[in-house]
Amino acid sequence: MAAFKRIAGRVVVNGIALLLASVVIFALVKAAPGDPAQIMLGTSAAPDTLAALRVQLGLDQPLIWQYLGWLQGIVSGDMGQSYTYDVPVSGLVASRAAVTLPLAALASTGAVMLAVPLGVWAAARPGGGADIAATVLAQMGIAVPNFWIAIVLILTVSLGLGYFPAGGFPGWQSGWVSALQALILPAISLGIPQAAVLTRVTRAAVLDLMHEDFIRTARAKGLSLRQALWRHAVPNALLPVVTMLGLQIPFLISGAVLVENVFNLPGIGTLAYQALAQRDLIVVQNVILLFAALVLVMNVLTDTLAVMLDPRLRGRG
Amino acid sequence: MTDRHGKPRGLRRLMNLRIGAALTGMWCVVALLSRFWTPADPTGMNIAQRLQPPGVGGVLGTDQIGRDIASVIMSGAWTSLGIAGLATCLGGAVGIGLGLYAAGMGKRTERMIMTVLGVLFAFPPVLSAILLGAILGPGALTAVLAIGVFMVPVFARITRSAAAQIWTREYIAAAFMAGKTRLRISMEHVLPNIAGQLVVQVTLQMGLAILAEAGLSYLGMGVAPPTPSWGRMLADSQTYLSSAPHLAVVPGLAIALAVLGLNLLGDGLRDLADPRKGGAG
Amino acid sequence: MAMTTLSGPRAGLFWAGLICAALAMVPAFAQGDRSVTFVQAVEPQGLDPSVGSPVAAGQVTWQNVFEGLVRIDRNGAVSPQLAESWRISDDGLRYEFQLQKDVKFHNGAPFDSASAKFSIDRILSDRSTNGQKALYSVIEEVSAPSPYRLVLRLNRPASNLLYWLGFPAAVMVEPQSAPTDQTQPVGTGPFVVTEWRKGDRVVMRANADYWGDAPEIDHLVARFIADPQAQAAALQSGQADVVAEFGAPEMFARFQSDPRFTTHAGTGEMEVVAGMNNARPPFDNPDVRAALMMAIDRTQLLAAVNSGLGTPIGSHFSPASPFYEDLTDVYPYDPARARALLEKAGYGAGFSFTMKVPTRAYAQRSAEILQAFFQQIGVDARIESSDFPASWIGDVFRDTNYDMTIVGHAEPLDIGIYARDPYYFNYHSPAFEAAISGIDQATTPQARRDGYRQAQEILARDVPALFLYSAPKLGIWNKDLAGLWENGPVPANDMTDVHWLR
C-alpha cells in the first residue's frame, strides 16, 4: 500500500509538472516574434490575405482559448494541424520519430557495447596501461562536441573512405540496410560522448565491487580475474550503468538536433528546428511538450523501479 | 601503487589536478592576455591573405577572410570562457540558493521547489535554448541565459542532497539551540561544509557550458560578429572542410582542450576532497 | 571457456565492428538509370506555385508538374506553352491567346479556356493568397469566348505582362482539384507527383499521357537539403544527381576539378544589396550613401564571401538580363573620396549605426566584411543578427525599424520594388517612379530597353541600397546528365529536357 501510494504520488506530482510545463511552453512559443501567416505568405502578401490566413489558422482567437484548445486536443489525442505542411502534427512527429528513435537506440546500444568492455578492461588493472588509455579516451570523448565529431566523420569516413552516406535518410521503405547505413555515422557522433560517460560509470562501479567477498570467493574457486569480473562483477555493475543510460536517453533524443542538422536527417530535432524558423508554432509546442513528457515519464519509471527495489517499502502494506 | 579503490596514490592522483589546473590556467591567461595583446588584430580582415595554412600566415594560419586564426582563438577564449563563466555563475548562484533553501525549509517547501525545478529539468535544453534565442534574439546575453537556466536544476539537486546530509549533523542541532535562524545556519554551517563538492560541480558544469556555447554559436545563437567565438568558427569552417581543414581542427581542439582541462581539474579536486571516490562521471 | 570468449571484454567491440563492416560493404545506393534526383535547399510549404510564397514550390513543380500559358525559357525569353500563339492589341490593353488543344490534366480533365480563366481569376480573387498577385493586378477582365480562346483585358498597358505570365506564380490549374493542389498537385506537365515525404523529398513519375514530347526519364525526385555541406555529400555519394543552386561557393572549386561532375557558374537573378532606411538620418543624405558605397571594394567582398564567383553590380539589375548595364564605376572603391564625401555631409567624425543582418551565411559574411570596410572611413557598424525570415520580415521589412540590412532579392526583373510605396527602403524618387511607369507603358522593345537603362542609372546615382553583387547560379550535376539549365532566369529545376548520356 505504501509503495502504491508513493508511486501514485509521483504520478500526480509529475502530472502537475507536465501541466505547468505546457503553460510555460505555450507562453514561450507565443512570445517568439514573427507572424506565422506573414512568414508563410512571404513579403508580397496583401493585408487581407494575411488576415484570412490568420483566421484559418485560429490565430485570431484570444490566447487563453488557443491554449485551452490545444490542451483539449491533446487530451483527445489530436495535436492539431501543422501550419506550414497542413497535415496533422501527430503524423509528422511519428514519421520523424521513425528516424530519431532508432538513431538514439543505435547510439545507446553502441555506447554500451563500447563502454562496458572498456570500463571493465580499465578496472581490471587500475593504473595500468589499459586504465590510462581508457581514462584518456573517456576524457577526450566528453570534451569534444558531438557535432564536431559529426563533421570530422563526414570528412574522413564518408568523403575520405567512401563508406556510409554523408547525410540524408533514404527512408525505411527503401530497405533496412540502406536506412541503417544512413544512421551509422550519426549514431557514432551521438554515441561517443555517451560512451565516454558510461565508461567512467562502469569503471567506477566495477572498481567498487572488485574487493567484495563474492569476487574473492570466485577467485579462490580458481576463476581468472577476467572470468570473475565478467561472471560476477559486471552483472552487478550494470545497474548504475543502466540507470545512467535511462536518465540520459531523453536528452540523447532531444539533443540529437545538432547531429541531425549536420547529417541532414529528417528527425524530430530537425523538424522542431525548422518549424521554429518558419514559426510553425503548433509543431514547436507539441514537440517540446512531448520531450518534457518523456523526461517526466522516465522520472516516474525510475522512481517506480526504486520503490519496487526498496525492501522497506516493498515489505510493508 | 594503487589503493583499495583503484586510485593510484601520489603521482597519478595528482596528475588529473595538475594537467587540469595547467590547461585551465593556460586558457585563463590566454583569455586575459587577449584583452591587451594578440599577435594580430583578431577582427582585421586581409582578403588577399585568406585561407593560409598554419605556419604560412601566422602560427595557426588565416581564416576565410584573412584574419589571423591564433589571434581569433585567443579572443575567442575570452568569449567562450566569459559566457561559460557567467552562465555557470548564474546557474550556480540560483541553483545553490534554491538548493540550500529547499534543504533548510522543511519537507513541504522542499517538495514544491523540487517540483518546479523538475518542470525546468524536463525541458529539452537545446531546443529550448533555440526557442529562447528566437525570443530574445541571438547574442551573448541569450547564450548566458539559455545555458545558465538549465544549470539551475542541476546545482539545486546537488546542493539540496549534500545540504540535507549536513542538516542531520549534531552541530546543526547545537546551532539551533544557540538560537541561530535557519538562514544563518545555512550560510554559516551548511554552505562551508558542502563548498568542496560545489566547487567540483562548478568546474564540471563550466566545461559543459563551453560545449553548450559552442553548440549555440554553431546554430547562430551566440555572440554577434565580429566578436570571435569558437563555436561560430566551427560553423563557418564547415564548408571549407576539404580545402582548409585547419579552420575546423583548430577551434575544435581549442574547445576540447578547454573542456578537458576543466573536467580534469574537477576530477582532481574531487579526488583531493574525497580520495575514496573514484573518478565516476 | 567458449562462454568467456563470447562475453569477453572485446566481444562487444568485435560485434560492433563486424556489423559496421558488413553494412559498409553493401553499396550505399542503388539507382535505376532513368531516374534523376535533384536537390534544393528549401522545402516548399505546398506544391502549388500559384499559392503562397511561390519560390520553393516552383523549384519543385514548375515545368515538371505545372505549366503556364507561356513560359520563361532557359535563356530568359518568353516562349509559348499552353497558349500556342497570342495577339496583343496596339494600345496594349487586350491580349488574346490561342490555346493548345488535346491537353489533359493529370486527373484526366481537359485543359481549355474555362480552366485557364479559372486559373487567372483564382490569382486575382479577393481570397487569393498568390504571393505575386500584385504583378497581375493590371488584368481587369478574363473571358473565354470559345473553348480554345482566352482574352485578357487590362486597365493599363503593362509591357511585362507576358513575362509575368511565364512565371511559376501563373501556372494553369484544374478547377476541381485546385483546392488540394498544395498536397496533391494536378497539372498538365510531363511529371506526376506520387509521394511527398515531408522534410525529405517529393517523388514524381513520368506522365504517360503528356501532350508534348515525353520526358526521357521515368522518375524524378526532389530532395530538400538545406546545408551545403550535406548537399555536397549527397552529390559525392551519388545520392543526388543535380544541385542547380549550390549554396557554398567555397566548395565549388572542388567539384570543378572532380571528373565525375559537370559544373557551371551561371548568372542568376539574385542581387545582394545592403538596403538602407532612406527615411532615417544619416541615410537620408545621398552623400552619405554614396560615401558608404565608395568604401566598399566589391571585388574583394566577392572574393571573401563567394570565393570570387559572381558579378559586382552598381545597380539593382542582373547581368543575365539583356537590359543590363555595368554601373560599378559610378561609385568605385575610393576610401579617400568616401571620407571627403562624409566630411561634406557633415559626418567628418564618422558615425555609428546598426546592421540588422538576416541569419543567412551570405548575409552574415557580407556584414562582417562591410563592417571592416566602413571602419576604414571611420564609420562604426554594429552587427545584430535577425532571425530570418521570422523576425526580419516583421522588424525590417514591414516595420522598417532598421538602419541597414543585407538581403538577396531573388525575383527576376524586380527593379520596380524601388518605386513601391511602402517598401522597406523608404526610398522616394519621382524620377525613378516615372521611369518605371514608362517601362510599363512602353510599346516598342527600344522604349522598354531605354526605360530599364534609365531606371538602373537613377538607382546607381542615388544608391538607396548599397549594390553589392549578383549571386552566381552554381550548378553541379553528374557528368552523364545533359539538358540542364546553365543560367537561372527563374529559380527552377526544369527537368523536362534532361536525359542520361550513358
Short mmCIF file of C-alpha atoms in Angstrom, two decimals, chain A residues 85 92-93 95-107 150 154 158 164-172 178-191 252-253 255-275, chain B residues 218 238, chain C residues 43 197-201 223-227 229-231 233-234 239:
data_model
loop_
_atom_site.label_atom_id
_atom_site.label_comp_id
_atom_site.label_asym_id
_atom_site.label_seq_id
_atom_site.Cartn_x
_atom_site.Cartn_y
_atom_site.Cartn_z
CA TYR A 85 2.54 21.46 -44.14
CA LEU A 92 4.61 14.48 -38.79
CA VAL A 93 6.07 13.69 -35.39
CA SER A 95 7.30 9.93 -39.22
CA ARG A 96 10.24 11.88 -37.75
CA ALA A 97 10.37 9.69 -34.65
CA ALA A 98 10.97 6.78 -37.02
CA VAL A 99 14.37 8.36 -37.64
CA THR A 100 15.28 9.84 -34.27
CA LEU A 101 14.28 6.89 -32.06
CA PRO A 102 16.28 4.29 -33.99
CA LEU A 103 19.15 6.77 -34.08
CA ALA A 104 19.07 7.18 -30.31
CA ALA A 105 18.69 3.42 -29.82
CA LEU A 106 21.64 2.74 -32.09
CA ALA A 107 23.76 5.36 -30.34
CA ALA A 150 29.97 14.52 -36.95
CA ILE A 154 31.81 13.09 -42.73
CA SER A 158 32.18 9.35 -45.83
CA PHE A 164 28.43 5.24 -45.40
CA PRO A 165 26.37 8.12 -46.77
CA ALA A 166 27.43 11.56 -45.61
CA GLY A 167 23.92 12.69 -44.89
CA GLY A 168 20.26 12.27 -45.66
CA PHE A 169 17.93 9.38 -44.94
CA PRO A 170 16.52 7.10 -47.65
CA GLY A 171 13.54 6.04 -45.51
CA TRP A 172 12.80 2.64 -44.01
CA SER A 178 20.39 1.41 -46.53
CA ALA A 179 18.39 3.05 -43.74
CA LEU A 180 20.78 1.69 -41.10
CA GLN A 181 23.75 2.78 -43.18
CA ALA A 182 22.48 6.33 -43.09
CA LEU A 183 22.22 6.18 -39.31
CA ILE A 184 25.63 4.65 -38.50
CA LEU A 185 27.77 7.79 -38.59
CA PRO A 186 25.19 9.99 -36.84
CA ALA A 187 24.86 7.29 -34.18
CA ILE A 188 28.62 7.23 -33.70
CA SER A 189 28.73 11.03 -33.32
CA LEU A 190 25.89 10.92 -30.85
CA GLY A 191 27.18 7.84 -29.06
CA LEU A 252 20.07 12.00 -26.14
CA ILE A 253 16.86 12.16 -28.17
CA GLY A 255 19.93 16.71 -28.04
CA ALA A 256 20.20 14.93 -31.38
CA VAL A 257 19.16 18.16 -33.13
CA LEU A 258 22.75 19.27 -33.80
CA VAL A 259 23.84 15.93 -35.18
CA GLU A 260 20.64 15.58 -37.21
CA ASN A 261 21.38 19.02 -38.58
CA VAL A 262 24.91 18.14 -39.67
CA PHE A 263 23.77 14.88 -41.29
CA ASN A 264 20.60 16.38 -42.69
CA LEU A 265 18.46 13.66 -41.12
CA PRO A 266 14.69 14.23 -41.12
CA GLY A 267 14.41 13.59 -37.38
CA ILE A 268 12.37 15.20 -34.62
CA GLY A 269 15.15 17.67 -33.84
CA THR A 270 15.32 18.99 -37.39
CA LEU A 271 11.52 19.10 -37.50
CA ALA A 272 11.38 21.32 -34.42
CA TYR A 273 14.31 23.44 -35.54
CA GLN A 274 12.83 24.12 -38.97
CA ALA A 275 9.34 24.57 -37.56
CA TYR B 218 27.13 26.74 -34.25
CA GLN B 238 32.16 23.62 -42.24
CA GLU C 43 11.31 22.64 -48.85
CA ARG C 197 7.78 12.64 -47.80
CA LYS C 198 7.70 15.75 -45.65
CA GLY C 199 11.06 17.08 -44.64
CA ASP C 200 12.83 14.89 -47.15
CA ARG C 201 11.63 14.54 -50.74
CA ARG C 223 15.26 16.31 -52.25
CA PHE C 224 15.38 19.07 -49.66
CA ILE C 225 18.81 19.60 -48.14
CA ALA C 226 19.41 22.96 -46.54
CA ASP C 227 23.05 22.59 -45.61
CA GLN C 229 27.92 20.56 -46.81
CA ALA C 230 25.18 17.94 -46.85
CA GLN C 231 24.29 18.86 -50.45
CA ALA C 233 27.92 14.97 -49.57
CA ALA C 234 24.74 13.85 -51.34
CA GLN C 239 22.51 10.04 -53.67
#
